[in-house]
Amino acid sequence: MRNKGYSGTLSTVSGIMLLAAIPFGWPYFYFQLLRWVVCTTAIVNAYEANKKQRRRWVFIMAGIAVLFNPIAPIFLSRGVWAIIDLAAAVCMFVILDNE
């Protein structure tokens, strides 16, 4: 396995946090932290994808960054967030293989 660098580490941490967010019972602070971590990771991944001319990943990561924006949060139902969390986790793990 090759070294994925800081963006790979961030993607792994974000993916694990997103999967862990799906079950109920976490305190609100966890979801606030999740927003910051995932948004930051998505921005870093979008930047890295842009450097590599991978436009599709730029748009996917930009969309994730908007959804998880901690400054102007989007409020959705818990069930919708569970689907978004799962989809975003898959994206975080898939982008690892595309680096």
PDB file of N, CA and C in Angstrom:
ATOM      1  N   MET A   1       0.852  -1.190   0.000  1.00  0.00           N
ATOM      2  CA  MET A   1       0.000   0.000   0.000  1.00  0.00           C
ATOM      3  C   MET A   1       0.884   1.236   0.000  1.00  0.00           C
ATOM      4  N   ARG A   2       0.604   2.120  -0.923  1.00  0.00           N
ATOM      5  CA  ARG A   2       1.428   3.319  -1.000  1.00  0.00           C
ATOM      6  C   ARG A   2       0.942   4.384  -0.035  1.00  0.00           C
ATOM      7  N   ASN A   3       1.796   5.331   0.254  1.00  0.00           N
ATOM      8  CA  ASN A   3       1.475   6.405   1.180  1.00  0.00           C
ATOM      9  C   ASN A   3       0.488   7.361   0.530  1.00  0.00           C
ATOM     10  N   LYS A   4      -0.655   7.570   1.140  1.00  0.00           N
ATOM     11  CA  LYS A   4      -1.690   8.445   0.597  1.00  0.00           C
ATOM     12  C   LYS A   4      -1.552   9.883   1.077  1.00  0.00           C
ATOM     13  N   GLY A   5      -0.685  10.134   2.032  1.00  0.00           N
ATOM     14  CA  GLY A   5      -0.479  11.501   2.510  1.00  0.00           C
ATOM     15  C   GLY A   5      -1.605  11.976   3.410  1.00  0.00           C
ATOM     16  N   TYR A   6      -1.599  13.284   3.637  1.00  0.00           N
ATOM     17  CA  TYR A   6      -2.561  13.858   4.562  1.00  0.00           C
ATOM     18  C   TYR A   6      -3.995  13.768   4.048  1.00  0.00           C
ATOM     19  N   SER A   7      -4.203  13.885   2.748  1.00  0.00           N
ATOM     20  CA  SER A   7      -5.573  13.795   2.231  1.00  0.00           C
ATOM     21  C   SER A   7      -6.117  12.374   2.399  1.00  0.00           C
ATOM     22  N   GLY A   8      -5.265  11.375   2.262  1.00  0.00           N
ATOM     23  CA  GLY A   8      -5.690   9.998   2.482  1.00  0.00           C
ATOM     24  C   GLY A   8      -6.040   9.738   3.931  1.00  0.00           C
ATOM     25  N   THR A   9      -5.238  10.288   4.832  1.00  0.00           N
ATOM     26  CA  THR A   9      -5.518  10.146   6.260  1.00  0.00           C
ATOM     27  C   THR A   9      -6.825  10.839   6.617  1.00  0.00           C
ATOM     28  N   LEU A  10      -7.020  12.060   6.104  1.00  0.00           N
ATOM     29  CA  LEU A  10      -8.266  12.785   6.362  1.00  0.00           C
ATOM     30  C   LEU A  10      -9.471  12.034   5.810  1.00  0.00           C
ATOM     31  N   SER A  11      -9.329  11.474   4.609  1.00  0.00           N
ATOM     32  CA  SER A  11     -10.438  10.729   4.008  1.00  0.00           C
ATOM     33  C   SER A  11     -10.789   9.494   4.821  1.00  0.00           C
ATOM     34  N   THR A  12      -9.782   8.800   5.318  1.00  0.00           N
ATOM     35  CA  THR A  12     -10.018   7.612   6.141  1.00  0.00           C
ATOM     36  C   THR A  12     -10.726   7.989   7.433  1.00  0.00           C
ATOM     37  N   VAL A  13     -10.237   9.013   8.103  1.00  0.00           N
ATOM     38  CA  VAL A  13     -10.855   9.459   9.357  1.00  0.00           C
ATOM     39  C   VAL A  13     -12.292   9.912   9.109  1.00  0.00           C
ATOM     40  N   SER A  14     -12.497  10.687   8.046  1.00  0.00           N
ATOM     41  CA  SER A  14     -13.850  11.161   7.730  1.00  0.00           C
ATOM     42  C   SER A  14     -14.788  10.005   7.417  1.00  0.00           C
ATOM     43  N   GLY A  15     -14.317   9.044   6.632  1.00  0.00           N
ATOM     44  CA  GLY A  15     -15.154   7.896   6.296  1.00  0.00           C
ATOM     45  C   GLY A  15     -15.570   7.111   7.523  1.00  0.00           C
ATOM     46  N   ILE A  16     -14.636   6.895   8.423  1.00  0.00           N
ATOM     47  CA  ILE A  16     -14.951   6.166   9.659  1.00  0.00           C
ATOM     48  C   ILE A  16     -15.928   6.966  10.521  1.00  0.00           C
ATOM     49  N   MET A  17     -15.697   8.267  10.636  1.00  0.00           N
ATOM     50  CA  MET A  17     -16.601   9.105  11.431  1.00  0.00           C
ATOM     51  C   MET A  17     -18.005   9.136  10.828  1.00  0.00           C
ATOM     52  N   LEU A  18     -18.084   9.183   9.500  1.00  0.00           N
ATOM     53  CA  LEU A  18     -19.388   9.189   8.840  1.00  0.00           C
ATOM     54  C   LEU A  18     -20.142   7.886   9.090  1.00  0.00           C
ATOM     55  N   LEU A  19     -19.455   6.766   9.008  1.00  0.00           N
ATOM     56  CA  LEU A  19     -20.103   5.484   9.280  1.00  0.00           C
ATOM     57  C   LEU A  19     -20.529   5.381  10.738  1.00  0.00           C
ATOM     58  N   ALA A  20     -19.704   5.910  11.625  1.00  0.00           N
ATOM     59  CA  ALA A  20     -20.036   5.874  13.056  1.00  0.00           C
ATOM     60  C   ALA A  20     -21.208   6.795  13.388  1.00  0.00           C
ATOM     61  N   ALA A  21     -21.475   7.777  12.543  1.00  0.00           N
ATOM     62  CA  ALA A  21     -22.560   8.726  12.808  1.00  0.00           C
ATOM     63  C   ALA A  21     -23.932   8.146  12.481  1.00  0.00           C
ATOM     64  N   ILE A  22     -23.977   7.060  11.726  1.00  0.00           N
ATOM     65  CA  ILE A  22     -25.259   6.512  11.286  1.00  0.00           C
ATOM     66  C   ILE A  22     -26.099   5.974  12.450  1.00  0.00           C
ATOM     67  N   PRO A  23     -25.529   5.210  13.394  1.00  0.00           N
ATOM     68  CA  PRO A  23     -26.363   4.776  14.529  1.00  0.00           C
ATOM     69  C   PRO A  23     -26.772   5.967  15.398  1.00  0.00           C
ATOM     70  N   PHE A  24     -27.896   5.835  16.057  1.00  0.00           N
ATOM     71  CA  PHE A  24     -28.353   6.913  16.936  1.00  0.00           C
ATOM     72  C   PHE A  24     -27.597   6.889  18.259  1.00  0.00           C
ATOM     73  N   GLY A  25     -27.719   7.947  19.022  1.00  0.00           N
ATOM     74  CA  GLY A  25     -27.178   7.970  20.362  1.00  0.00           C
ATOM     75  C   GLY A  25     -25.956   8.844  20.575  1.00  0.00           C
ATOM     76  N   TRP A  26     -25.446   9.467  19.523  1.00  0.00           N
ATOM     77  CA  TRP A  26     -24.284  10.328  19.692  1.00  0.00           C
ATOM     78  C   TRP A  26     -24.718  11.688  20.232  1.00  0.00           C
ATOM     79  N   PRO A  27     -23.861  12.319  21.049  1.00  0.00           N
ATOM     80  CA  PRO A  27     -24.190  13.676  21.499  1.00  0.00           C
ATOM     81  C   PRO A  27     -24.065  14.663  20.333  1.00  0.00           C
ATOM     82  N   TYR A  28     -24.719  15.798  20.465  1.00  0.00           N
ATOM     83  CA  TYR A  28     -24.734  16.813  19.410  1.00  0.00           C
ATOM     84  C   TYR A  28     -23.318  17.261  19.046  1.00  0.00           C
ATOM     85  N   PHE A  29     -22.423  17.302  20.021  1.00  0.00           N
ATOM     86  CA  PHE A  29     -21.046  17.719  19.758  1.00  0.00           C
ATOM     87  C   PHE A  29     -20.387  16.858  18.686  1.00  0.00           C
ATOM     88  N   TYR A  30     -20.696  15.560  18.680  1.00  0.00           N
ATOM     89  CA  TYR A  30     -20.105  14.669  17.681  1.00  0.00           C
ATOM     90  C   TYR A  30     -20.478  15.117  16.269  1.00  0.00           C
ATOM     91  N   PHE A  31     -21.728  15.508  16.089  1.00  0.00           N
ATOM     92  CA  PHE A  31     -22.178  15.927  14.770  1.00  0.00           C
ATOM     93  C   PHE A  31     -21.590  17.279  14.373  1.00  0.00           C
ATOM     94  N   GLN A  32     -21.360  18.147  15.355  1.00  0.00           N
ATOM     95  CA  GLN A  32     -20.664  19.407  15.070  1.00  0.00           C
ATOM     96  C   GLN A  32     -19.228  19.122  14.623  1.00  0.00           C
ATOM     97  N   LEU A  33     -18.546  18.260  15.344  1.00  0.00           N
ATOM     98  CA  LEU A  33     -17.177  17.878  14.980  1.00  0.00           C
ATOM     99  C   LEU A  33     -17.157  17.204  13.609  1.00  0.00           C
ATOM    100  N   LEU A  34     -18.126  16.332  13.371  1.00  0.00           N
ATOM    101  CA  LEU A  34     -18.235  15.640  12.088  1.00  0.00           C
ATOM    102  C   LEU A  34     -18.338  16.645  10.942  1.00  0.00           C
ATOM    103  N   ARG A  35     -19.143  17.671  11.110  1.00  0.00           N
ATOM    104  CA  ARG A  35     -19.276  18.698  10.061  1.00  0.00           C
ATOM    105  C   ARG A  35     -17.928  19.350   9.755  1.00  0.00           C
ATOM    106  N   TRP A  36     -17.196  19.725  10.784  1.00  0.00           N
ATOM    107  CA  TRP A  36     -15.891  20.372  10.580  1.00  0.00           C
ATOM    108  C   TRP A  36     -14.905  19.439   9.886  1.00  0.00           C
ATOM    109  N   VAL A  37     -14.835  18.204  10.343  1.00  0.00           N
ATOM    110  CA  VAL A  37     -13.870  17.248   9.786  1.00  0.00           C
ATOM    111  C   VAL A  37     -14.215  16.912   8.332  1.00  0.00           C
ATOM    112  N   VAL A  38     -15.481  16.599   8.072  1.00  0.00           N
ATOM    113  CA  VAL A  38     -15.879  16.205   6.721  1.00  0.00           C
ATOM    114  C   VAL A  38     -15.778  17.380   5.756  1.00  0.00           C
ATOM    115  N   CYS A  39     -16.192  18.554   6.168  1.00  0.00           N
ATOM    116  CA  CYS A  39     -16.094  19.729   5.298  1.00  0.00           C
ATOM    117  C   CYS A  39     -14.638  20.029   4.955  1.00  0.00           C
ATOM    118  N   THR A  40     -13.775  19.993   5.946  1.00  0.00           N
ATOM    119  CA  THR A  40     -12.347  20.241   5.710  1.00  0.00           C
ATOM    120  C   THR A  40     -11.765  19.186   4.779  1.00  0.00           C
ATOM    121  N   THR A  41     -12.101  17.943   5.020  1.00  0.00           N
ATOM    122  CA  THR A  41     -11.607  16.851   4.174  1.00  0.00           C
ATOM    123  C   THR A  41     -12.089  17.015   2.739  1.00  0.00           C
ATOM    124  N   ALA A  42     -13.350  17.355   2.563  1.00  0.00           N
ATOM    125  CA  ALA A  42     -13.896  17.525   1.225  1.00  0.00           C
ATOM    126  C   ALA A  42     -13.213  18.677   0.487  1.00  0.00           C
ATOM    127  N   ILE A  43     -12.921  19.746   1.188  1.00  0.00           N
ATOM    128  CA  ILE A  43     -12.221  20.878   0.561  1.00  0.00           C
ATOM    129  C   ILE A  43     -10.815  20.464   0.141  1.00  0.00           C
ATOM    130  N   VAL A  44     -10.100  19.777   1.013  1.00  0.00           N
ATOM    131  CA  VAL A  44      -8.743  19.306   0.684  1.00  0.00           C
ATOM    132  C   VAL A  44      -8.800  18.343  -0.498  1.00  0.00           C
ATOM    133  N   ASN A  45      -9.757  17.414  -0.485  1.00  0.00           N
ATOM    134  CA  ASN A  45      -9.878  16.458  -1.582  1.00  0.00           C
ATOM    135  C   ASN A  45     -10.253  17.144  -2.892  1.00  0.00           C
ATOM    136  N   ALA A  46     -11.110  18.147  -2.836  1.00  0.00           N
ATOM    137  CA  ALA A  46     -11.477  18.891  -4.048  1.00  0.00           C
ATOM    138  C   ALA A  46     -10.253  19.609  -4.609  1.00  0.00           C
ATOM    139  N   TYR A  47      -9.458  20.197  -3.741  1.00  0.00           N
ATOM    140  CA  TYR A  47      -8.230  20.868  -4.173  1.00  0.00           C
ATOM    141  C   TYR A  47      -7.264  19.882  -4.832  1.00  0.00           C
ATOM    142  N   GLU A  48      -7.062  18.737  -4.184  1.00  0.00           N
ATOM    143  CA  GLU A  48      -6.158  17.716  -4.738  1.00  0.00           C
ATOM    144  C   GLU A  48      -6.689  17.171  -6.071  1.00  0.00           C
ATOM    145  N   ALA A  49      -7.995  16.956  -6.160  1.00  0.00           N
ATOM    146  CA  ALA A  49      -8.590  16.465  -7.405  1.00  0.00           C
ATOM    147  C   ALA A  49      -8.447  17.503  -8.516  1.00  0.00           C
ATOM    148  N   ASN A  50      -8.578  18.762  -8.168  1.00  0.00           N
ATOM    149  CA  ASN A  50      -8.414  19.820  -9.163  1.00  0.00           C
ATOM    150  C   ASN A  50      -6.984  19.853  -9.700  1.00  0.00           C
ATOM    151  N   LYS A  51      -6.013  19.662  -8.820  1.00  0.00           N
ATOM    152  CA  LYS A  51      -4.609  19.632  -9.265  1.00  0.00           C
ATOM    153  C   LYS A  51      -4.366  18.488 -10.240  1.00  0.00           C
ATOM    154  N   LYS A  52      -5.113  17.393 -10.082  1.00  0.00           N
ATOM    155  CA  LYS A  52      -4.946  16.215 -10.933  1.00  0.00           C
ATOM    156  C   LYS A  52      -5.918  16.196 -12.105  1.00  0.00           C
ATOM    157  N   GLN A  53      -6.644  17.304 -12.304  1.00  0.00           N
ATOM    158  CA  GLN A  53      -7.601  17.437 -13.405  1.00  0.00           C
ATOM    159  C   GLN A  53      -8.728  16.404 -13.346  1.00  0.00           C
ATOM    160  N   ARG A  54      -9.170  16.069 -12.161  1.00  0.00           N
ATOM    161  CA  ARG A  54     -10.271  15.108 -11.986  1.00  0.00           C
ATOM    162  C   ARG A  54     -11.530  15.892 -11.611  1.00  0.00           C
ATOM    163  N   ARG A  55     -12.157  16.450 -12.625  1.00  0.00           N
ATOM    164  CA  ARG A  55     -13.286  17.366 -12.442  1.00  0.00           C
ATOM    165  C   ARG A  55     -14.470  16.725 -11.723  1.00  0.00           C
ATOM    166  N   ARG A  56     -14.763  15.469 -12.037  1.00  0.00           N
ATOM    167  CA  ARG A  56     -15.900  14.814 -11.386  1.00  0.00           C
ATOM    168  C   ARG A  56     -15.716  14.816  -9.869  1.00  0.00           C
ATOM    169  N   TRP A  57     -14.506  14.485  -9.405  1.00  0.00           N
ATOM    170  CA  TRP A  57     -14.246  14.452  -7.966  1.00  0.00           C
ATOM    171  C   TRP A  57     -14.261  15.847  -7.364  1.00  0.00           C
ATOM    172  N   VAL A  58     -13.880  16.843  -8.127  1.00  0.00           N
ATOM    173  CA  VAL A  58     -13.961  18.223  -7.627  1.00  0.00           C
ATOM    174  C   VAL A  58     -15.412  18.546  -7.292  1.00  0.00           C
ATOM    175  N   PHE A  59     -16.333  18.241  -8.203  1.00  0.00           N
ATOM    176  CA  PHE A  59     -17.744  18.542  -7.977  1.00  0.00           C
ATOM    177  C   PHE A  59     -18.348  17.693  -6.862  1.00  0.00           C
ATOM    178  N   ILE A  60     -17.982  16.436  -6.799  1.00  0.00           N
ATOM    179  CA  ILE A  60     -18.498  15.568  -5.733  1.00  0.00           C
ATOM    180  C   ILE A  60     -18.044  16.083  -4.366  1.00  0.00           C
ATOM    181  N   MET A  61     -16.759  16.392  -4.242  1.00  0.00           N
ATOM    182  CA  MET A  61     -16.238  16.859  -2.959  1.00  0.00           C
ATOM    183  C   MET A  61     -16.760  18.256  -2.621  1.00  0.00           C
ATOM    184  N   ALA A  62     -16.958  19.095  -3.624  1.00  0.00           N
ATOM    185  CA  ALA A  62     -17.541  20.421  -3.367  1.00  0.00           C
ATOM    186  C   ALA A  62     -18.969  20.268  -2.833  1.00  0.00           C
ATOM    187  N   GLY A  63     -19.718  19.331  -3.398  1.00  0.00           N
ATOM    188  CA  GLY A  63     -21.071  19.082  -2.911  1.00  0.00           C
ATOM    189  C   GLY A  63     -21.084  18.587  -1.475  1.00  0.00           C
ATOM    190  N   ILE A  64     -20.152  17.694  -1.157  1.00  0.00           N
ATOM    191  CA  ILE A  64     -20.044  17.202   0.220  1.00  0.00           C
ATOM    192  C   ILE A  64     -19.670  18.340   1.160  1.00  0.00           C
ATOM    193  N   ALA A  65     -18.759  19.204   0.729  1.00  0.00           N
ATOM    194  CA  ALA A  65     -18.358  20.342   1.564  1.00  0.00           C
ATOM    195  C   ALA A  65     -19.547  21.261   1.839  1.00  0.00           C
ATOM    196  N   VAL A  66     -20.390  21.484   0.847  1.00  0.00           N
ATOM    197  CA  VAL A  66     -21.569  22.332   1.038  1.00  0.00           C
ATOM    198  C   VAL A  66     -22.550  21.669   2.006  1.00  0.00           C
ATOM    199  N   LEU A  67     -22.798  20.368   1.829  1.00  0.00           N
ATOM    200  CA  LEU A  67     -23.737  19.667   2.707  1.00  0.00           C
ATOM    201  C   LEU A  67     -23.279  19.663   4.165  1.00  0.00           C
ATOM    202  N   PHE A  68     -21.983  19.523   4.380  1.00  0.00           N
ATOM    203  CA  PHE A  68     -21.458  19.422   5.743  1.00  0.00           C
ATOM    204  C   PHE A  68     -20.880  20.736   6.259  1.00  0.00           C
ATOM    205  N   ASN A  69     -21.180  21.840   5.588  1.00  0.00           N
ATOM    206  CA  ASN A  69     -20.678  23.149   5.975  1.00  0.00           C
ATOM    207  C   ASN A  69     -21.066  23.475   7.423  1.00  0.00           C
ATOM    208  N   PRO A  70     -20.089  23.680   8.308  1.00  0.00           N
ATOM    209  CA  PRO A  70     -20.428  23.952   9.706  1.00  0.00           C
ATOM    210  C   PRO A  70     -20.826  25.407   9.963  1.00  0.00           C
ATOM    211  N   ILE A  71     -20.520  26.308   9.053  1.00  0.00           N
ATOM    212  CA  ILE A  71     -20.822  27.726   9.256  1.00  0.00           C
ATOM    213  C   ILE A  71     -22.294  28.019   8.981  1.00  0.00           C
ATOM    214  N   ALA A  72     -22.809  27.483   7.888  1.00  0.00           N
ATOM    215  CA  ALA A  72     -24.223  27.651   7.527  1.00  0.00           C
ATOM    216  C   ALA A  72     -24.816  26.247   7.350  1.00  0.00           C
ATOM    217  N   PRO A  73     -25.117  25.574   8.453  1.00  0.00           N
ATOM    218  CA  PRO A  73     -25.542  24.175   8.367  1.00  0.00           C
ATOM    219  C   PRO A  73     -26.879  23.995   7.660  1.00  0.00           C
ATOM    220  N   ILE A  74     -26.994  22.859   7.005  1.00  0.00           N
ATOM    221  CA  ILE A  74     -28.238  22.439   6.378  1.00  0.00           C
ATOM    222  C   ILE A  74     -28.916  21.473   7.349  1.00  0.00           C
ATOM    223  N   PHE A  75     -30.168  21.729   7.657  1.00  0.00           N
ATOM    224  CA  PHE A  75     -30.898  20.896   8.615  1.00  0.00           C
ATOM    225  C   PHE A  75     -31.840  19.964   7.860  1.00  0.00           C
ATOM    226  N   LEU A  76     -31.615  18.661   8.030  1.00  0.00           N
ATOM    227  CA  LEU A  76     -32.428  17.628   7.404  1.00  0.00           C
ATOM    228  C   LEU A  76     -32.828  16.616   8.464  1.00  0.00           C
ATOM    229  N   SER A  77     -33.752  15.733   8.116  1.00  0.00           N
ATOM    230  CA  SER A  77     -34.183  14.721   9.077  1.00  0.00           C
ATOM    231  C   SER A  77     -33.054  13.708   9.319  1.00  0.00           C
ATOM    232  N   ARG A  78     -33.155  13.011  10.418  1.00  0.00           N
ATOM    233  CA  ARG A  78     -32.140  12.020  10.794  1.00  0.00           C
ATOM    234  C   ARG A  78     -32.016  10.908   9.747  1.00  0.00           C
ATOM    235  N   GLY A  79     -33.135  10.500   9.186  1.00  0.00           N
ATOM    236  CA  GLY A  79     -33.112   9.459   8.164  1.00  0.00           C
ATOM    237  C   GLY A  79     -32.411   9.906   6.895  1.00  0.00           C
ATOM    238  N   VAL A  80     -32.633  11.136   6.496  1.00  0.00           N
ATOM    239  CA  VAL A  80     -31.961  11.673   5.304  1.00  0.00           C
ATOM    240  C   VAL A  80     -30.463  11.786   5.567  1.00  0.00           C
ATOM    241  N   TRP A  81     -30.106  12.248   6.761  1.00  0.00           N
ATOM    242  CA  TRP A  81     -28.681  12.357   7.087  1.00  0.00           C
ATOM    243  C   TRP A  81     -27.995  10.998   7.101  1.00  0.00           C
ATOM    244  N   ALA A  82     -28.699   9.955   7.515  1.00  0.00           N
ATOM    245  CA  ALA A  82     -28.104   8.612   7.523  1.00  0.00           C
ATOM    246  C   ALA A  82     -27.731   8.193   6.103  1.00  0.00           C
ATOM    247  N   ILE A  83     -28.596   8.487   5.142  1.00  0.00           N
ATOM    248  CA  ILE A  83     -28.305   8.166   3.740  1.00  0.00           C
ATOM    249  C   ILE A  83     -27.145   9.010   3.231  1.00  0.00           C
ATOM    250  N   ILE A  84     -27.145  10.290   3.556  1.00  0.00           N
ATOM    251  CA  ILE A  84     -26.065  11.183   3.128  1.00  0.00           C
ATOM    252  C   ILE A  84     -24.749  10.764   3.765  1.00  0.00           C
ATOM    253  N   ASP A  85     -24.785  10.413   5.045  1.00  0.00           N
ATOM    254  CA  ASP A  85     -23.566   9.962   5.729  1.00  0.00           C
ATOM    255  C   ASP A  85     -22.979   8.728   5.051  1.00  0.00           C
ATOM    256  N   LEU A  86     -23.835   7.775   4.709  1.00  0.00           N
ATOM    257  CA  LEU A  86     -23.367   6.560   4.053  1.00  0.00           C
ATOM    258  C   LEU A  86     -22.779   6.874   2.672  1.00  0.00           C
ATOM    259  N   ALA A  87     -23.476   7.692   1.897  1.00  0.00           N
ATOM    260  CA  ALA A  87     -22.988   8.053   0.561  1.00  0.00           C
ATOM    261  C   ALA A  87     -21.668   8.827   0.639  1.00  0.00           C
ATOM    262  N   ALA A  88     -21.571   9.738   1.586  1.00  0.00           N
ATOM    263  CA  ALA A  88     -20.338  10.516   1.740  1.00  0.00           C
ATOM    264  C   ALA A  88     -19.191   9.622   2.201  1.00  0.00           C
ATOM    265  N   ALA A  89     -19.477   8.663   3.085  1.00  0.00           N
ATOM    266  CA  ALA A  89     -18.438   7.726   3.533  1.00  0.00           C
ATOM    267  C   ALA A  89     -17.917   6.913   2.358  1.00  0.00           C
ATOM    268  N   VAL A  90     -18.829   6.432   1.518  1.00  0.00           N
ATOM    269  CA  VAL A  90     -18.409   5.674   0.332  1.00  0.00           C
ATOM    270  C   VAL A  90     -17.512   6.539  -0.546  1.00  0.00           C
ATOM    271  N   CYS A  91     -17.894   7.793  -0.752  1.00  0.00           N
ATOM    272  CA  CYS A  91     -17.073   8.703  -1.568  1.00  0.00           C
ATOM    273  C   CYS A  91     -15.691   8.901  -0.954  1.00  0.00           C
ATOM    274  N   MET A  92     -15.636   9.034   0.365  1.00  0.00           N
ATOM    275  CA  MET A  92     -14.340   9.227   1.025  1.00  0.00           C
ATOM    276  C   MET A  92     -13.440   8.007   0.848  1.00  0.00           C
ATOM    277  N   PHE A  93     -14.019   6.819   0.891  1.00  0.00           N
ATOM    278  CA  PHE A  93     -13.211   5.615   0.716  1.00  0.00           C
ATOM    279  C   PHE A  93     -12.864   5.378  -0.758  1.00  0.00           C
ATOM    280  N   VAL A  94     -13.778   5.697  -1.654  1.00  0.00           N
ATOM    281  CA  VAL A  94     -13.507   5.496  -3.084  1.00  0.00           C
ATOM    282  C   VAL A  94     -12.436   6.447  -3.583  1.00  0.00           C
ATOM    283  N   ILE A  95     -12.440   7.680  -3.102  1.00  0.00           N
ATOM    284  CA  ILE A  95     -11.436   8.635  -3.569  1.00  0.00           C
ATOM    285  C   ILE A  95     -10.027   8.207  -3.145  1.00  0.00           C
ATOM    286  N   LEU A  96      -9.940   7.395  -2.084  1.00  0.00           N
ATOM    287  CA  LEU A  96      -8.640   6.876  -1.659  1.00  0.00           C
ATOM    288  C   LEU A  96      -8.019   6.020  -2.765  1.00  0.00           C
ATOM    289  N   ASP A  97      -8.851   5.232  -3.431  1.00  0.00           N
ATOM    290  CA  ASP A  97      -8.350   4.360  -4.505  1.00  0.00           C
ATOM    291  C   ASP A  97      -8.080   5.120  -5.783  1.00  0.00           C
ATOM    292  N   ASN A  98      -8.584   6.338  -5.890  1.00  0.00           N
ATOM    293  CA  ASN A  98      -8.407   7.125  -7.106  1.00  0.00           C
ATOM    294  C   ASN A  98      -7.278   8.132  -7.001  1.00  0.00           C
ATOM    295  N   GLU A  99      -6.538   8.102  -5.914  1.00  0.00           N
ATOM    296  CA  GLU A  99      -5.427   9.062  -5.755  1.00  0.00           C
ATOM    297  C   GLU A  99      -4.239   8.624  -6.551  1.00  0.00           C
TER     298      GLU A  99
END
